[in-house]
Every structure is written in structure tokens, then in C-alpha cells.
Coordinates of N, CA and C in Angstrom, one line a residue:
M1 N 0.9 -1.2 0.0 CA 0.0 0.0 0.0 C 0.9 1.2 0.0
N2 N 0.6 2.1 -0.9 CA 1.4 3.4 -1.0 C 0.8 4.4 -0.1
L3 N 1.5 5.6 0.0 CA 1.1 6.6 0.9 C -0.2 7.2 0.5
S4 N -0.5 7.3 -0.8 CA -1.7 7.9 -1.3 C -2.9 7.0 -0.9
Q5 N -2.7 5.7 -1.1 CA -3.7 4.7 -0.8 C -4.0 4.7 0.7
A6 N -3.0 4.8 1.5 CA -3.1 4.8 3.0 C -3.9 6.1 3.4
G7 N -3.6 7.2 2.8 CA -4.3 8.4 3.1 C -5.8 8.4 2.8
R8 N -6.1 7.8 1.6 CA -7.5 7.7 1.2 C -8.2 6.8 2.2
L9 N -7.6 5.6 2.5 CA -8.2 4.7 3.5 C -8.4 5.4 4.9
A10 N -7.4 6.1 5.3 CA -7.5 6.8 6.6 C -8.6 7.8 6.6
E11 N -8.8 8.5 5.6 CA -9.9 9.5 5.5 C -11.2 8.8 5.5
R12 N -11.4 7.7 4.8 CA -12.6 7.0 4.7 C -13.0 6.4 6.1
I13 N -11.9 5.8 6.7 CA -12.1 5.2 8.1 C -12.5 6.3 9.1
A14 N -11.8 7.5 9.0 CA -12.1 8.6 9.9 C -13.5 9.0 9.8
A15 N -14.0 9.2 8.6 CA -15.4 9.6 8.3 C -16.4 8.6 8.9
A16 N -16.1 7.3 8.6 CA -17.0 6.3 9.1 C -17.1 6.2 10.7
V17 N -15.9 6.3 11.3 CA -15.9 6.3 12.8 C -16.5 7.6 13.3
A18 N -16.3 8.7 12.7 CA -16.9 9.9 13.2 C -18.4 9.9 13.2
D19 N -19.0 9.0 12.4 CA -20.5 8.8 12.4 C -21.0 7.9 13.4
C20 N -20.1 7.2 14.2 CA -20.6 6.3 15.2 C -21.2 7.1 16.4
P21 N -22.4 6.8 16.8 CA -23.1 7.5 17.8 C -22.4 7.6 19.2
S22 N -21.6 6.6 19.5 CA -20.9 6.6 20.7 C -19.5 7.2 20.7
V23 N -19.2 7.8 19.6 CA -17.9 8.5 19.4 C -18.1 10.0 19.4
A24 N -17.4 10.7 20.4 CA -17.5 12.2 20.5 C -16.6 12.8 19.4
R25 N -15.4 12.2 19.2 CA -14.5 12.6 18.2 C -13.3 11.7 18.1
L26 N -12.6 11.8 17.0 CA -11.3 11.1 16.9 C -10.3 11.7 17.8
S27 N -9.4 11.0 18.4 CA -8.4 11.5 19.3 C -7.2 12.1 18.5
A28 N -6.7 13.1 19.0 CA -5.5 13.7 18.4 C -4.2 13.1 19.0
G29 N -4.3 12.0 19.6 CA -3.2 11.3 20.3 C -2.2 10.7 19.3
P30 N -1.5 9.7 19.7 CA -0.5 9.1 18.9 C -0.9 8.4 17.6
A31 N -2.1 8.0 17.5 CA -2.6 7.3 16.3 C -2.9 8.3 15.2
A32 N -2.2 8.3 14.1 CA -2.4 9.2 13.0 C -1.8 8.7 11.8
T33 N -2.3 9.2 10.6 CA -1.7 8.9 9.4 C -1.1 10.2 8.9
Y34 N 0.2 10.2 8.7 CA 0.9 11.4 8.2 C 1.0 11.4 6.7
L35 N 0.6 12.5 6.1 CA 0.6 12.7 4.7 C 1.3 14.0 4.4
P36 N 1.7 14.1 3.1 CA 2.4 15.4 2.8 C 1.4 16.6 3.0
G37 N 1.8 17.4 3.9 CA 1.1 18.7 4.2 C -0.1 18.5 5.1
R38 N -0.4 17.3 5.6 CA -1.6 17.2 6.5 C -1.5 15.8 7.2
T39 N -2.4 15.7 8.2 CA -2.4 14.5 9.1 C -3.9 14.1 9.2
V40 N -4.1 12.8 9.3 CA -5.5 12.3 9.6 C -5.4 11.8 11.0
P41 N -5.8 12.6 12.0 CA -5.7 12.3 13.4 C -6.6 11.1 13.8
G42 N -6.2 10.3 14.7 CA -7.0 9.2 15.2 C -7.0 8.0 14.4
V43 N -6.4 7.9 13.3 CA -6.4 6.7 12.4 C -5.0 6.5 11.9
A44 N -4.4 5.4 12.3 CA -3.1 5.0 11.8 C -3.3 3.7 10.9
V45 N -3.1 3.9 9.6 CA -3.2 2.8 8.6 C -1.8 2.3 8.3
R46 N -1.7 1.0 8.6 CA -0.4 0.3 8.3 C -0.7 -0.9 7.4
E47 N 0.4 -1.5 6.9 CA 0.2 -2.6 5.9 C -0.6 -3.8 6.6
D48 N -0.4 -4.0 7.9 CA -0.9 -5.2 8.5 C -2.1 -4.9 9.5
R49 N -2.4 -3.7 9.7 CA -3.5 -3.4 10.7 C -3.8 -1.9 10.7
V50 N -4.9 -1.6 11.4 CA -5.4 -0.2 11.5 C -5.5 0.0 13.0
R51 N -5.0 1.2 13.5 CA -5.2 1.6 14.9 C -6.0 2.8 14.9
I52 N -7.0 2.8 15.7 CA -8.0 4.0 15.8 C -8.0 4.4 17.2
A53 N -7.9 5.7 17.5 CA -8.0 6.3 18.8 C -9.2 7.3 18.8
V54 N -10.1 7.1 19.8 CA -11.2 8.0 19.8 C -11.4 8.5 21.2
V55 N -12.3 9.6 21.3 CA -12.8 10.1 22.5 C -14.3 9.6 22.5
A56 N -14.7 8.8 23.5 CA -16.0 8.3 23.6 C -17.0 9.3 24.2
A57 N -18.2 9.2 23.7 CA -19.3 9.9 24.3 C -19.6 9.2 25.7
Y58 N -19.9 10.0 26.7 CA -20.2 9.5 28.0 C -21.5 8.7 27.9
G59 N -21.5 7.5 28.5 CA -22.8 6.7 28.6 C -22.6 5.3 28.2
P60 N -22.3 5.0 27.0 CA -22.2 3.6 26.6 C -21.0 2.9 27.2
P61 N -21.1 1.6 27.4 CA -19.9 0.9 27.9 C -18.7 1.0 26.9
I62 N -17.5 1.0 27.4 CA -16.3 1.1 26.5 C -16.3 0.0 25.5
A63 N -16.7 -1.2 25.9 CA -16.7 -2.3 24.9 C -17.6 -2.1 23.8
E64 N -18.8 -1.5 24.0 CA -19.7 -1.1 23.0 C -19.2 -0.1 22.0
V65 N -18.5 0.9 22.6 CA -17.9 1.9 21.8 C -16.8 1.3 20.9
A66 N -16.0 0.5 21.4 CA -14.9 -0.2 20.6 C -15.5 -1.0 19.5
E67 N -16.6 -1.7 19.8 CA -17.2 -2.6 18.8 C -17.9 -1.7 17.7
Q68 N -18.5 -0.6 18.0 CA -19.0 0.3 17.0 C -17.9 0.8 16.1
V69 N -16.8 1.2 16.7 CA -15.7 1.7 15.9 C -15.1 0.6 15.0
R70 N -14.9 -0.6 15.5 CA -14.4 -1.7 14.7 C -15.4 -2.0 13.5
A71 N -16.7 -2.0 13.8 CA -17.7 -2.3 12.8 C -17.6 -1.2 11.7
A72 N -17.5 0.0 12.1 CA -17.4 1.1 11.1 C -16.1 1.0 10.2
A73 N -15.0 0.7 10.9 CA -13.8 0.5 10.1 C -13.8 -0.7 9.2
R74 N -14.4 -1.8 9.6 CA -14.4 -3.0 8.8 C -15.3 -2.8 7.5
E75 N -16.2 -1.8 7.5 CA -16.9 -1.5 6.3 C -15.9 -0.9 5.2
V76 N -14.8 -0.3 5.7 CA -13.8 0.2 4.8 C -12.7 -0.7 4.5
V77 N -12.2 -1.4 5.6 CA -11.1 -2.3 5.5 C -11.4 -3.7 6.1
P78 N -12.2 -4.5 5.4 CA -12.7 -5.7 6.0 C -11.6 -6.8 6.3
D79 N -10.5 -6.7 5.6 CA -9.4 -7.7 5.8 C -8.3 -7.3 6.7
L80 N -8.4 -6.2 7.4 CA -7.3 -5.8 8.3 C -7.8 -5.9 9.7
P81 N -6.9 -6.3 10.6 CA -7.3 -6.2 12.1 C -7.4 -4.7 12.5
V82 N -8.4 -4.4 13.4 CA -8.6 -3.1 13.8 C -8.4 -3.0 15.3
D83 N -7.4 -2.2 15.8 CA -7.2 -2.0 17.2 C -7.8 -0.7 17.5
V84 N -8.6 -0.6 18.6 CA -9.3 0.6 19.1 C -8.8 1.0 20.4
A85 N -8.4 2.2 20.6 CA -8.1 2.8 21.9 C -9.1 3.9 22.2
V86 N -9.7 3.8 23.4 CA -10.5 4.9 23.9 C -9.7 5.7 24.8
E87 N -9.3 6.9 24.3 CA -8.3 7.8 24.9 C -9.0 8.6 26.0
D88 N -10.3 8.9 25.9 CA -10.9 9.8 26.9 C -12.4 9.6 26.7
I89 N -13.2 10.2 27.7 CA -14.6 10.2 27.6 C -15.1 11.6 27.8
E90 N -16.1 12.0 27.0 CA -16.5 13.4 27.0 C -18.1 13.4 27.2
V91 N -18.5 14.3 28.0 CA -19.9 14.5 28.2 C -20.4 15.4 27.1
L92 N -21.3 15.0 26.3 CA -21.8 15.8 25.2 C -23.0 16.6 25.6
E93 N -23.1 17.8 25.1 CA -24.2 18.7 25.4 C -25.5 18.1 24.7
A94 N -26.6 18.2 25.4 CA -27.8 17.8 24.9 C -28.3 18.8 23.8
S95 N -28.8 18.3 22.7 CA -29.2 19.3 21.7 C -30.7 19.3 21.5

């Protein structure tokens, strides 16, 4: 997988994970895909696996958050293992 392919995958995974109801946002921690001139925070795409770091919305069990994230990522990369790290929990404002 070249850098361009990894970047496209990281962007698609990030978009899918951001849509998970139990995810407040992707984490700006150590998991990231570094591209020329930009970074996709919270998603590290490697040849053999994907690492995703998120901030969970307060409420659901952490295991449920992780499974939602894995399921979203598997829609994009069904053949790669997906490691999920919940870096923090955030109380979301009611809308």
C-alpha cells in the first residue's frame, strides 16, 4: 500500500468512525496517518493493521464503543485487524 492509498483509506475510516453515535470525536493522540502537508488524526493505517483512537461519548460501555468503531472501520477495510483505543470520555451537550 502506498502513501496515497493509506491516506485515502485513513480519510474514509475517519469519516465512518466519526459517524458512530458513541464517538465524540477522533483523538489527536499518537494514532495518526501522516501525509504530505496534512495529518489524519486518530487513524493509523499500516500494511498489516489499523489503529484507531477515539474520545467516547459518555454513557455507553467502553466495549460497545470499541465494537461500533471496529464495525465502522471494517466497512472500509474488512481484511485488516482493527485496534481501538478509547483515549478519553466526553460528556456531550444535549441538543
